[in-house]
JSON list of C-alpha atoms in Angstrom, two decimals:
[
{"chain": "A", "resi": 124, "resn": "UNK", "atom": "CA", "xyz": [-10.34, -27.75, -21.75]},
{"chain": "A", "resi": 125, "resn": "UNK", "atom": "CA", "xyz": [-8.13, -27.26, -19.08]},
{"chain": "A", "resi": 126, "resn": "UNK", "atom": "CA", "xyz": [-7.77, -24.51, -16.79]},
{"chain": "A", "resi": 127, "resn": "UNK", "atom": "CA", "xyz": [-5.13, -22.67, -15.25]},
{"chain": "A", "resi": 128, "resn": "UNK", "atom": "CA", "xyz": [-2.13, -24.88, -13.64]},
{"chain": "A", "resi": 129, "resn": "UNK", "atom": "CA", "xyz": [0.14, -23.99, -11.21]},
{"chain": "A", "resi": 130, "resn": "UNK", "atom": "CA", "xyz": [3.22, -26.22, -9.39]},
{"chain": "A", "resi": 131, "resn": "UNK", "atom": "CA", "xyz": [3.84, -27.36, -7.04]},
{"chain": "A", "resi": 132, "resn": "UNK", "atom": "CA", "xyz": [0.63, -26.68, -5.17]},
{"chain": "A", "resi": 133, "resn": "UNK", "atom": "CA", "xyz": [2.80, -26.27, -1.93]},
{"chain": "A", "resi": 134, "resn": "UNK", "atom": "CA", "xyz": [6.35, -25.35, -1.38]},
{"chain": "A", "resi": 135, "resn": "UNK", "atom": "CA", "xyz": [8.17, -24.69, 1.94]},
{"chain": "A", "resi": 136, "resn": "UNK", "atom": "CA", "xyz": [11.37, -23.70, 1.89]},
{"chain": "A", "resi": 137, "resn": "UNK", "atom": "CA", "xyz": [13.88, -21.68, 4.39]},
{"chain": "A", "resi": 138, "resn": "UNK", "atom": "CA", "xyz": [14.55, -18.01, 4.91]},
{"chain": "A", "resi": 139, "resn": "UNK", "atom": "CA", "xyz": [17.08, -17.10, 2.41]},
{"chain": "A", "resi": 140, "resn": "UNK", "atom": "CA", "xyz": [16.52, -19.92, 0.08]},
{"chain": "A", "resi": 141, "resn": "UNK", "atom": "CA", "xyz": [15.40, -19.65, -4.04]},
{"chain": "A", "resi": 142, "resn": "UNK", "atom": "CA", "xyz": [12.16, -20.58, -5.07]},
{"chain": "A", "resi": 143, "resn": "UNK", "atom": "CA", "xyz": [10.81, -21.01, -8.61]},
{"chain": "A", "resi": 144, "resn": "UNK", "atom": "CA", "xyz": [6.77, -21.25, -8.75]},
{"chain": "A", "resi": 145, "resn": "UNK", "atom": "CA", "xyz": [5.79, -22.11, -12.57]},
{"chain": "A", "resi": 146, "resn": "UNK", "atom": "CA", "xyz": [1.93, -21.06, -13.98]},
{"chain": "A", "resi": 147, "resn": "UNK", "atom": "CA", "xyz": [0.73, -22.56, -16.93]},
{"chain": "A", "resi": 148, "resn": "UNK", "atom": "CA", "xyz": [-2.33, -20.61, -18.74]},
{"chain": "A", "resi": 149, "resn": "UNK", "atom": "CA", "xyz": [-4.62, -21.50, -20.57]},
{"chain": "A", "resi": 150, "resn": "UNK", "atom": "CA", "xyz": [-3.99, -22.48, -23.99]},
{"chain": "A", "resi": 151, "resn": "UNK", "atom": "CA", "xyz": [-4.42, -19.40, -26.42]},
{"chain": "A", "resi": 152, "resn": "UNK", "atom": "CA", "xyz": [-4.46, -16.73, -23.80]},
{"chain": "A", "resi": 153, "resn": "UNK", "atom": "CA", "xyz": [-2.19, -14.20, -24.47]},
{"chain": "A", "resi": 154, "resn": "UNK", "atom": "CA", "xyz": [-2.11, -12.28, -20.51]},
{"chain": "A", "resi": 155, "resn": "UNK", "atom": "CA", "xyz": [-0.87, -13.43, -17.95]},
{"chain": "A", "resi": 156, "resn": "UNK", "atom": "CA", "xyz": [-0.96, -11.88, -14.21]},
{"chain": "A", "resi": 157, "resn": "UNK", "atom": "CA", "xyz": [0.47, -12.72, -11.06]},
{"chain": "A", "resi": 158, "resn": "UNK", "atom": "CA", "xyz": [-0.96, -11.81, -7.82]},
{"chain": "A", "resi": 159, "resn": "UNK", "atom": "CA", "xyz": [-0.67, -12.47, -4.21]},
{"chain": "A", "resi": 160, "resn": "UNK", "atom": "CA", "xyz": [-2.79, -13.37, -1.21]},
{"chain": "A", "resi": 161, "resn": "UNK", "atom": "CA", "xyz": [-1.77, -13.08, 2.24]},
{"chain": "A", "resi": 162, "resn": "UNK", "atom": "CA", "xyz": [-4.13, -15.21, 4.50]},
{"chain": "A", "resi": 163, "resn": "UNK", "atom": "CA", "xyz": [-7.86, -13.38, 5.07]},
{"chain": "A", "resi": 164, "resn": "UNK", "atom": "CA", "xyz": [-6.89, -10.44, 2.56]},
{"chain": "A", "resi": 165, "resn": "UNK", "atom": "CA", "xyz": [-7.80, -10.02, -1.23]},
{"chain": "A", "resi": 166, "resn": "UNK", "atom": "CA", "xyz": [-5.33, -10.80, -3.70]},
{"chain": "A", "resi": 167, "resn": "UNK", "atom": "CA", "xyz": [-2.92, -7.90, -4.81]},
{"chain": "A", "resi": 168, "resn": "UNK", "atom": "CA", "xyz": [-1.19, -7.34, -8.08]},
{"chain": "A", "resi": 169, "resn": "UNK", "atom": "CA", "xyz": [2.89, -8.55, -8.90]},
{"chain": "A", "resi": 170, "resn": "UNK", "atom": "CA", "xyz": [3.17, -8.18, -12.50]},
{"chain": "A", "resi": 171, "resn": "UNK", "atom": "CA", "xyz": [1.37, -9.16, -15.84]},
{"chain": "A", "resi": 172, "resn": "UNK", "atom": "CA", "xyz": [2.30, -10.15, -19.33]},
{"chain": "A", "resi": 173, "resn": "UNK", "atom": "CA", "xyz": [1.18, -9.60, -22.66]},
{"chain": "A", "resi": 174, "resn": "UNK", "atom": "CA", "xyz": [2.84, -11.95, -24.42]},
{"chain": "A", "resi": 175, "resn": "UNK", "atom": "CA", "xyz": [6.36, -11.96, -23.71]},
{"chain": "A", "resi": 176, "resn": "UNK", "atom": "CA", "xyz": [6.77, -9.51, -22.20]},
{"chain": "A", "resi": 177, "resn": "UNK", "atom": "CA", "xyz": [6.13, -7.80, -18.52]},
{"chain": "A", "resi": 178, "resn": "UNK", "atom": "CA", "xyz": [3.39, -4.73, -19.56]},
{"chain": "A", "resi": 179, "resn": "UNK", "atom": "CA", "xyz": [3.10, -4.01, -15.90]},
{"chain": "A", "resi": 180, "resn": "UNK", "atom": "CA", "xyz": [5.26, -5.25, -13.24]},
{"chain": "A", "resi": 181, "resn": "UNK", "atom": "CA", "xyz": [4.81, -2.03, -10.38]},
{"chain": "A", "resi": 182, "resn": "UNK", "atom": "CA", "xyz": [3.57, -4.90, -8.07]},
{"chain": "A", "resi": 183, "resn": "UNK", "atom": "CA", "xyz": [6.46, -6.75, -7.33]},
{"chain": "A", "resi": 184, "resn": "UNK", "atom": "CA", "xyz": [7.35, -5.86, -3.89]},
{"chain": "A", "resi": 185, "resn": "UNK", "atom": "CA", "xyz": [10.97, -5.74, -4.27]},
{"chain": "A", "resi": 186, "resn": "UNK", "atom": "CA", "xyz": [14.03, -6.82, -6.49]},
{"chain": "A", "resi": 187, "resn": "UNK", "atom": "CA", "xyz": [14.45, -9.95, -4.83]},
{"chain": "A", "resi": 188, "resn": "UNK", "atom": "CA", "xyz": [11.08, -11.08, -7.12]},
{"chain": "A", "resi": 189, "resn": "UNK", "atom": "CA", "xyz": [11.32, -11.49, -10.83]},
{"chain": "A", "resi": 190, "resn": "UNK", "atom": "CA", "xyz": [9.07, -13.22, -13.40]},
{"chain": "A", "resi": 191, "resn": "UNK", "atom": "CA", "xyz": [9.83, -14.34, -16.86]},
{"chain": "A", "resi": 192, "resn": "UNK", "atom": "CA", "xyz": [7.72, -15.72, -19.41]},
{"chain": "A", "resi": 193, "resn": "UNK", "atom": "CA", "xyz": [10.16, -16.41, -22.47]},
{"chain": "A", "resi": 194, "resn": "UNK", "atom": "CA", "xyz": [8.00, -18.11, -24.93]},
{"chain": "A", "resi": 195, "resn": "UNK", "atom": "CA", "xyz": [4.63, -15.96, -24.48]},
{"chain": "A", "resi": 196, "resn": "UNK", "atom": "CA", "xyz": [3.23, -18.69, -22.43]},
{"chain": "A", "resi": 197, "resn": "UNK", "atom": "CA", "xyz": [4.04, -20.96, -19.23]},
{"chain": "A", "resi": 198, "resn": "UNK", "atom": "CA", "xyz": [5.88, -18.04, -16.36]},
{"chain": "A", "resi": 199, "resn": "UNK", "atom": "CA", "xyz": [7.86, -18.25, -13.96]},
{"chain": "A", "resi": 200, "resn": "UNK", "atom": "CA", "xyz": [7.68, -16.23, -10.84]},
{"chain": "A", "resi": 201, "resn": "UNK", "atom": "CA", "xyz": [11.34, -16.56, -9.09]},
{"chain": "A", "resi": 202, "resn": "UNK", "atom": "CA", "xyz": [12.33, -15.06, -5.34]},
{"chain": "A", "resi": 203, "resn": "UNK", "atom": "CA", "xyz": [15.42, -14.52, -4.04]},
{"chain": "A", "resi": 204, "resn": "UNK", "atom": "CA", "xyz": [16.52, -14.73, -0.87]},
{"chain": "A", "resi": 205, "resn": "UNK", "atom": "CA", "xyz": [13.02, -15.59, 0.66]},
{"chain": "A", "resi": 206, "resn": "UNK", "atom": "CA", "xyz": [11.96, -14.48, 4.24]},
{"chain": "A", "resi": 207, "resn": "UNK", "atom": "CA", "xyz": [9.07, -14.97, 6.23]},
{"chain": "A", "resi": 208, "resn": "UNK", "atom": "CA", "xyz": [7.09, -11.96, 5.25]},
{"chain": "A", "resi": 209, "resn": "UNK", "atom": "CA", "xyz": [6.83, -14.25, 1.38]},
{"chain": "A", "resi": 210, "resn": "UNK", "atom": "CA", "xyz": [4.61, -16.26, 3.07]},
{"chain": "A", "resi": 211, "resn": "UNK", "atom": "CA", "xyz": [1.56, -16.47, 1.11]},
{"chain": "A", "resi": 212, "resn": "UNK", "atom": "CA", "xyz": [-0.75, -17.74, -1.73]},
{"chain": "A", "resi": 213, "resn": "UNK", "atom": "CA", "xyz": [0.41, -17.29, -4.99]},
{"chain": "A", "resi": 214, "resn": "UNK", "atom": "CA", "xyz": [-1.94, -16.90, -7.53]},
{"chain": "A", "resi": 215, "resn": "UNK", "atom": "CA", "xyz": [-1.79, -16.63, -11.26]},
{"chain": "A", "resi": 216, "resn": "UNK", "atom": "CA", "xyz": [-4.61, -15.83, -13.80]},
{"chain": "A", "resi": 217, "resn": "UNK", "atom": "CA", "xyz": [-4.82, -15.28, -17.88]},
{"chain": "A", "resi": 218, "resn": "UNK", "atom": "CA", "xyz": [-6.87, -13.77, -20.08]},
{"chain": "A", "resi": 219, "resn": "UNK", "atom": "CA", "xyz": [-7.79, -13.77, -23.99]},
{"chain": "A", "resi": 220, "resn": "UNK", "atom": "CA", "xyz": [-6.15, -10.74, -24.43]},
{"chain": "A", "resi": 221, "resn": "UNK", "atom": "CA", "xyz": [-6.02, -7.19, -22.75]},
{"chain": "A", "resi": 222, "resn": "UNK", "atom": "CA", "xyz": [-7.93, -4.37, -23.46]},
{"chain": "A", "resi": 223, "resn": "UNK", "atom": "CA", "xyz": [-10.23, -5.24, -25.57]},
{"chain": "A", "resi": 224, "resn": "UNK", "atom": "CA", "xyz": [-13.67, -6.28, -24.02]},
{"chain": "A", "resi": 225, "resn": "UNK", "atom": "CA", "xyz": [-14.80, -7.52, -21.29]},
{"chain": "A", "resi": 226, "resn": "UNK", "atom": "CA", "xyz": [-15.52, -11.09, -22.65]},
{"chain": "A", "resi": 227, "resn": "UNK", "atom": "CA", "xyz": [-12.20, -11.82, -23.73]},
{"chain": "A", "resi": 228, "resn": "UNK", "atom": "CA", "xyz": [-10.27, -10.16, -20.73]},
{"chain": "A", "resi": 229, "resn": "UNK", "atom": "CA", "xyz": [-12.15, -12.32, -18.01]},
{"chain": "A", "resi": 230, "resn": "UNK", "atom": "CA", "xyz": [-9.06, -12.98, -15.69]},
{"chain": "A", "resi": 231, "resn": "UNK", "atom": "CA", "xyz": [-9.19, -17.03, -14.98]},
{"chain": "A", "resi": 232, "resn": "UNK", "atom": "CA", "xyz": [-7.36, -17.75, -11.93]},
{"chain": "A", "resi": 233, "resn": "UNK", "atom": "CA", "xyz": [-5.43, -20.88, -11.58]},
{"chain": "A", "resi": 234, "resn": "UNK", "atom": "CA", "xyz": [-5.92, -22.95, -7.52]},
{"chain": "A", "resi": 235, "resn": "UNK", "atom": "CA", "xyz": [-2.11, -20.89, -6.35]},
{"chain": "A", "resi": 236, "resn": "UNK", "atom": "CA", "xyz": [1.04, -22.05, -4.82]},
{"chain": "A", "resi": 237, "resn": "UNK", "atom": "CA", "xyz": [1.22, -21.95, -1.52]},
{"chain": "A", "resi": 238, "resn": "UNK", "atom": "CA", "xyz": [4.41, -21.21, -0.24]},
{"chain": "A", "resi": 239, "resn": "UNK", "atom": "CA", "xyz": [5.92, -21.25, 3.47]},
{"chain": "A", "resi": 240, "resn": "UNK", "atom": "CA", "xyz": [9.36, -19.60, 4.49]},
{"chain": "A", "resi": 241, "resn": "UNK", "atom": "CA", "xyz": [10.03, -21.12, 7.38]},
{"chain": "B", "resi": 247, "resn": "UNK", "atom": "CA", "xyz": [-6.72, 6.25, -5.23]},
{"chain": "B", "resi": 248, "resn": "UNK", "atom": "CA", "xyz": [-6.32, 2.97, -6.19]},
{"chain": "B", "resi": 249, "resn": "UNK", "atom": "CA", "xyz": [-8.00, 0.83, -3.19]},
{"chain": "B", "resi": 250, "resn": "UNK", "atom": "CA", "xyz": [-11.27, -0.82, -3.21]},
{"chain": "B", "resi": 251, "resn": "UNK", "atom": "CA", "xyz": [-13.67, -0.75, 0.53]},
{"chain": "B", "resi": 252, "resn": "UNK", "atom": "CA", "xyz": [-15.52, -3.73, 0.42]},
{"chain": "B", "resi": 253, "resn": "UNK", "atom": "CA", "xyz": [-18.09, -4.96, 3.78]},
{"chain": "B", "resi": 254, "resn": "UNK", "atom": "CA", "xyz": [-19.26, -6.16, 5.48]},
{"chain": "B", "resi": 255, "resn": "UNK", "atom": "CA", "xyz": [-15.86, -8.49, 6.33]},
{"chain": "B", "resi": 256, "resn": "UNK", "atom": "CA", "xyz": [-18.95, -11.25, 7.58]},
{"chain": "B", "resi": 257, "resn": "UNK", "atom": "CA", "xyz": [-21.82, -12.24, 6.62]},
{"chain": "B", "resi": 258, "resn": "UNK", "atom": "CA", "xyz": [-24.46, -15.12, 7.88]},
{"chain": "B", "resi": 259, "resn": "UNK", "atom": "CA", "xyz": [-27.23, -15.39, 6.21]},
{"chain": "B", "resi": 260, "resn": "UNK", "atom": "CA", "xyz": [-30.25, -18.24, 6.34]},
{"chain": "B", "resi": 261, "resn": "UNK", "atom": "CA", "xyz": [-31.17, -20.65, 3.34]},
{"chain": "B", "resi": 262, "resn": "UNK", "atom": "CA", "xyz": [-33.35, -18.74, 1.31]},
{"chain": "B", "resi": 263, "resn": "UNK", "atom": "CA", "xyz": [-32.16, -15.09, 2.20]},
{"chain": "B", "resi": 264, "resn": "UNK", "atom": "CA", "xyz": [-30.86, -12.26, 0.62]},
{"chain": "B", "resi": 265, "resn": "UNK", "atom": "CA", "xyz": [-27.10, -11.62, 0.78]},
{"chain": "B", "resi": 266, "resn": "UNK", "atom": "CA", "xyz": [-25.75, -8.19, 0.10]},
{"chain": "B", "resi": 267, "resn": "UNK", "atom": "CA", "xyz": [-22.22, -6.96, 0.04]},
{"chain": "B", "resi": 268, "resn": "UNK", "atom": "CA", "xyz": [-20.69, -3.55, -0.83]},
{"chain": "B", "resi": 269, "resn": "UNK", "atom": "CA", "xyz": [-18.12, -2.20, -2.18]},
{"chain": "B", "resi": 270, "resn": "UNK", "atom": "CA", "xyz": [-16.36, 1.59, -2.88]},
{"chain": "B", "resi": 271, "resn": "UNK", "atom": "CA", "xyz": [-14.07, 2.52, -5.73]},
{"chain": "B", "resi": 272, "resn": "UNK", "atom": "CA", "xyz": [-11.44, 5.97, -5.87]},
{"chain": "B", "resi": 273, "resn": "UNK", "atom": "CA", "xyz": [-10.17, 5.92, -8.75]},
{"chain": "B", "resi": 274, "resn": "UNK", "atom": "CA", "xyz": [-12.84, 6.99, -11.65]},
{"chain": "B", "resi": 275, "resn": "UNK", "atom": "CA", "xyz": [-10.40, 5.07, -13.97]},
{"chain": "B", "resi": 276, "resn": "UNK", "atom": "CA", "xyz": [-11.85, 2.03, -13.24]},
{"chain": "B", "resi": 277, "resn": "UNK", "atom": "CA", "xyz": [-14.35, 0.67, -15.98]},
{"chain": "B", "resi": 278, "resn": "UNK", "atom": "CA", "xyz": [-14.75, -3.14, -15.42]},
{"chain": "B", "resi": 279, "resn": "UNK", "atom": "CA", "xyz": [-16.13, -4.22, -11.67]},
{"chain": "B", "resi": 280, "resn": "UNK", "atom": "CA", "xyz": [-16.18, -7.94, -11.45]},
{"chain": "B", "resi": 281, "resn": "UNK", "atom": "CA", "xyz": [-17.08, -9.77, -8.35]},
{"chain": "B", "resi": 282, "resn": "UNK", "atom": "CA", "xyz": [-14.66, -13.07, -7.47]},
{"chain": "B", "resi": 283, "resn": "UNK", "atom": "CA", "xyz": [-16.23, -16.20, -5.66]},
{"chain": "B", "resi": 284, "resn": "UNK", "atom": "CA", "xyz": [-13.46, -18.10, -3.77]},
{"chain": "B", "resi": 285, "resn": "UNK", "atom": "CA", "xyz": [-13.90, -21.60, -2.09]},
{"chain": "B", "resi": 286, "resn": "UNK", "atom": "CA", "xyz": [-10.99, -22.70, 0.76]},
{"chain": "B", "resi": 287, "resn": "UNK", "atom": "CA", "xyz": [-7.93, -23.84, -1.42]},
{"chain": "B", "resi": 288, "resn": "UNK", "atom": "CA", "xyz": [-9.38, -22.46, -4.86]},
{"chain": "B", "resi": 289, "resn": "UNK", "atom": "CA", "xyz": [-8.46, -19.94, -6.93]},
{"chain": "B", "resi": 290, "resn": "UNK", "atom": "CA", "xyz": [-10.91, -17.00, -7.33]},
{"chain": "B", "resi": 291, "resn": "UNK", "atom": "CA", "xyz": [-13.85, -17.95, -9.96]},
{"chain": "B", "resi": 292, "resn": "UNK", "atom": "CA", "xyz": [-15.22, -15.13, -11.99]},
{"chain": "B", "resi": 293, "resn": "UNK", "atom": "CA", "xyz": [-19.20, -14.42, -10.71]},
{"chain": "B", "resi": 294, "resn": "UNK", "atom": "CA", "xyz": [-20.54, -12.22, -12.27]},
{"chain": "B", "resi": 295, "resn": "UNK", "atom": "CA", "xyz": [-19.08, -8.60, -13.99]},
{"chain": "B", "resi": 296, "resn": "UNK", "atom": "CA", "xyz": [-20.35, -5.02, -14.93]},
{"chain": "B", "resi": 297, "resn": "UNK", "atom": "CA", "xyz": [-19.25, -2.20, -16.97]},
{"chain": "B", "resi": 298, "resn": "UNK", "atom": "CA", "xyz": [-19.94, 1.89, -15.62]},
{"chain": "B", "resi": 299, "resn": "UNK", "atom": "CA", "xyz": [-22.30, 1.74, -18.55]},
{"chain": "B", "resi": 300, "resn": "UNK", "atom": "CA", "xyz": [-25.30, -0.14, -17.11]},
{"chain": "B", "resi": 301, "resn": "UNK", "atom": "CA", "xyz": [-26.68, 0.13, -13.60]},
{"chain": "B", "resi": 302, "resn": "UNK", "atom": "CA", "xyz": [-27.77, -2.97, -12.85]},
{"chain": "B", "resi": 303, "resn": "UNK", "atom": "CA", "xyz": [-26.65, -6.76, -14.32]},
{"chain": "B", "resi": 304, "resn": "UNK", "atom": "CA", "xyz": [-28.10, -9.83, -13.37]},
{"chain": "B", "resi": 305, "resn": "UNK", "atom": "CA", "xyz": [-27.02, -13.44, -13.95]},
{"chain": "B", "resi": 306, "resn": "UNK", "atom": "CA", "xyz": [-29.51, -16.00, -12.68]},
{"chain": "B", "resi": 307, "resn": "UNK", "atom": "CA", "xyz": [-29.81, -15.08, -8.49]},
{"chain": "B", "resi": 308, "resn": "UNK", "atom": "CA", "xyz": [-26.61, -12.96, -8.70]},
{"chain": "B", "resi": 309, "resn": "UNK", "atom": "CA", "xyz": [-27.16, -9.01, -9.53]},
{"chain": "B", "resi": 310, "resn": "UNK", "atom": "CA", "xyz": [-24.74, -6.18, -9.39]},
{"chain": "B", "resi": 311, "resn": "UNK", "atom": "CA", "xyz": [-26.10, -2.69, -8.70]},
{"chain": "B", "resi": 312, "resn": "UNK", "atom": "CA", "xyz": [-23.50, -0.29, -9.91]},
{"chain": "B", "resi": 313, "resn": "UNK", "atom": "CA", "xyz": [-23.63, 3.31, -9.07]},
{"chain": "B", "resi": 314, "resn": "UNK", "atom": "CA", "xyz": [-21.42, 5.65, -11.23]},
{"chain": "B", "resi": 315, "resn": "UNK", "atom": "CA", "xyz": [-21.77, 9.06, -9.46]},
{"chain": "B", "resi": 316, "resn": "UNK", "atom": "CA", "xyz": [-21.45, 7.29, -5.70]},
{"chain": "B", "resi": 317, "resn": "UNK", "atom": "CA", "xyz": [-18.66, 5.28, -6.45]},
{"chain": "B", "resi": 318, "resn": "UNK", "atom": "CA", "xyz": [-20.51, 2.27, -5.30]},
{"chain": "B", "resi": 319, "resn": "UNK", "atom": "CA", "xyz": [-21.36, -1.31, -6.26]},
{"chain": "B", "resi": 320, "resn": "UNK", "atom": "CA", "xyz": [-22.69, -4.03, -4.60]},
{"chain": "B", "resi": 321, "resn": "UNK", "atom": "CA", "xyz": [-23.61, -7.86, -5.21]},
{"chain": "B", "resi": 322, "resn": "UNK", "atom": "CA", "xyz": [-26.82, -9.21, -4.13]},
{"chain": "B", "resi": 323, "resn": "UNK", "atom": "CA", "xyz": [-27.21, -13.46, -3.89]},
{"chain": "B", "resi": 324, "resn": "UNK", "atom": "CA", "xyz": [-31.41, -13.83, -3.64]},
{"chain": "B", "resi": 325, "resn": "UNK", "atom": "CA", "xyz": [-32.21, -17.13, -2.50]},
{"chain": "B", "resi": 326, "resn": "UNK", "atom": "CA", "xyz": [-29.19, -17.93, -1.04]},
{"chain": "B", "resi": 327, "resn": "UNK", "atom": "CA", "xyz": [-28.27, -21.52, -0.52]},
{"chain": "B", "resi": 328, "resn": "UNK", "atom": "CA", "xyz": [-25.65, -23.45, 1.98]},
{"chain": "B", "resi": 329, "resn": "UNK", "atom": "CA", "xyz": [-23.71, -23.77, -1.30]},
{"chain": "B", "resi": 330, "resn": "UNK", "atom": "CA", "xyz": [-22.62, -20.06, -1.35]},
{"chain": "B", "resi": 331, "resn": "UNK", "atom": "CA", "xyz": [-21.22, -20.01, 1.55]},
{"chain": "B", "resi": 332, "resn": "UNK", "atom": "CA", "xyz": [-17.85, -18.90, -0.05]},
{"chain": "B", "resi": 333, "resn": "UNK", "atom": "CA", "xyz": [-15.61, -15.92, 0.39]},
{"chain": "B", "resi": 334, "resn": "UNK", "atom": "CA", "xyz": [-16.30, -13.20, -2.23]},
{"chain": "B", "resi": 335, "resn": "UNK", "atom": "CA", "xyz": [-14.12, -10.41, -3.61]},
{"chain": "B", "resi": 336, "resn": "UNK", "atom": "CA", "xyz": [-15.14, -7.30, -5.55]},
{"chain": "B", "resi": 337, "resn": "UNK", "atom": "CA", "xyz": [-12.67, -5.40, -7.78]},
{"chain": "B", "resi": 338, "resn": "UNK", "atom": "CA", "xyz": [-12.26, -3.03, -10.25]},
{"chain": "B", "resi": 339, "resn": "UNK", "atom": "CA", "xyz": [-9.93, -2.48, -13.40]},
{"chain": "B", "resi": 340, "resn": "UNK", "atom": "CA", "xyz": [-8.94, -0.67, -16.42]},
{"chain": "B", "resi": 341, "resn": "UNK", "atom": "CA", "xyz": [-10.33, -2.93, -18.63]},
{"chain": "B", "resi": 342, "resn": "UNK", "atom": "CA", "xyz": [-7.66, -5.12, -19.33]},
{"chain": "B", "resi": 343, "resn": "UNK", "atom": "CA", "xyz": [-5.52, -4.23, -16.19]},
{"chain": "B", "resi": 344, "resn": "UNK", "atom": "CA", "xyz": [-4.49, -5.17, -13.02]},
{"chain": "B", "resi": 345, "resn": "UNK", "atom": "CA", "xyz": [-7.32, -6.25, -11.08]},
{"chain": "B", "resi": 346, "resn": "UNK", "atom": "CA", "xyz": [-7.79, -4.25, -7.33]},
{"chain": "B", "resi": 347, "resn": "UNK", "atom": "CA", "xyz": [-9.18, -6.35, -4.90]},
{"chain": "B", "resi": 348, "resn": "UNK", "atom": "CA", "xyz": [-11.24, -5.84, -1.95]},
{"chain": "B", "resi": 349, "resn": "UNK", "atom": "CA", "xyz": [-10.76, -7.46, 1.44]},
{"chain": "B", "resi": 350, "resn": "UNK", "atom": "CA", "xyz": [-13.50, -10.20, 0.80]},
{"chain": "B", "resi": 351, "resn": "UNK", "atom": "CA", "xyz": [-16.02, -11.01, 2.45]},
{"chain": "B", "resi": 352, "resn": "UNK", "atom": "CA", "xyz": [-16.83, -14.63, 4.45]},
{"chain": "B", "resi": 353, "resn": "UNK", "atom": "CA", "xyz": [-20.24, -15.62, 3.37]},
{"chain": "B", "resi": 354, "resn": "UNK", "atom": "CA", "xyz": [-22.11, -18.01, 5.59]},
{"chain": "B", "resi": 355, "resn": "UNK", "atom": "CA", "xyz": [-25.55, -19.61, 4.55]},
{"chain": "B", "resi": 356, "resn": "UNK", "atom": "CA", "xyz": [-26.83, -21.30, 7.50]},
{"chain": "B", "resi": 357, "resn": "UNK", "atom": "CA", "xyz": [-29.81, -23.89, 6.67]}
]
């Protein structure tokens, strides 16, 4: 089965431009989390999903981010206006469900999007 | 209340050695600890987990020691091989949550 997707796998853009970086999960799993990783550091929390919509989203940094994830499946993670500080690894994971057991809310991470604002 | 101390930030270690790495939790919340294996352009791989009901989990030559009243967990790797050599995260959730990551730590087995 397959495992987490994410495109593109790089994406450089310029300060002030709009990116789009699209996660598909795995095929059933109902979460969906987005997190970020800043070169040497651990990843840190933007948002997750259960189902359609956002349960948790305290992590986004700012207004200029937003995710979607209309249909309860593939998201979307959109910023605005991008500066240099974006910089960074994007990583999304799913799971199962949420809250249920530790077996079925094992948070599979998908390889990230790495994205440079130059 | 919410961060997660994890060390040492390096580690070398030679083929057939014992690698240990800690890690310290705040928030009391927390009740699922699972320990993250990355590779250079990968996404984090689920290692091995633990709940604050057990004190000790092992999966083949991967344990977690888990102590409730300290705050504490750590990963051991016995035997440890070149193929290890990895960067590995701890964290801790509500189960179900938003996992908090630690800083990682760069894992070098030397042969």
């Amino acid at each position: 089965g397959a495992g987490v997707s994410q495109t593109p796998s790089n994406k450089v853009t310029e300060k002030g431009k709009y990116v789009e970086l699209r996660c598909d999960p795995i095929s059933g799993h109902t979460a969906l989390y987005w997190y970020r990783q800043s070169l040497g550091q651990g990843p840190e929390f933007l948002i997750y999903f259960q189902g359609t919509g956002a349960a948790d989203d305290s992590g986004l940094p700012n207004d200029r981010f937003f995710a979607v994830r209309p249909e309860g499946s593939v998201s979307t993670l959109k910023i605005q206006r991008t500066e240099r500080g974006d910089s960074a690894v994007y990583l999304c994971a799913s799971s199962l469900t949420m809250g249920e057991g530790p077996f079925t809310d094992t948070q599979y991470f998908g390889p990230g999007t790495r994205l440079t604002v130059l | 209340q919410q961060q997660v101390k994890q060390s040492p930030q390096s580690l070398i270690v030679q083929k057939g050695g014992i690698s240990i790495i800690n890690c310290a939790y705040e928030n009391t919340a927390f009740d699922y600890f699972p320990w993250y294996q990355q590779f250079p352009g990968k996404g984090p791989a689920l290692l091995i987990a633990i709940r604050p009901d057990v004190s000790e989990k092992k999966e083949g030559r991967f344990t977690i020691s888990f102590n409730k009243s300290a705050k504490q967990f750590s990963l051991h790797i016995m035997d440890s091989q070149p193929g290890d050599s990895a960067t590995y995260f701890c964290a801790a959730s509500k189960l179900g949550g938003k996992l908090i990551f630690g800083q990682g730590t760069e894992l070098s087995v030397k042969p």
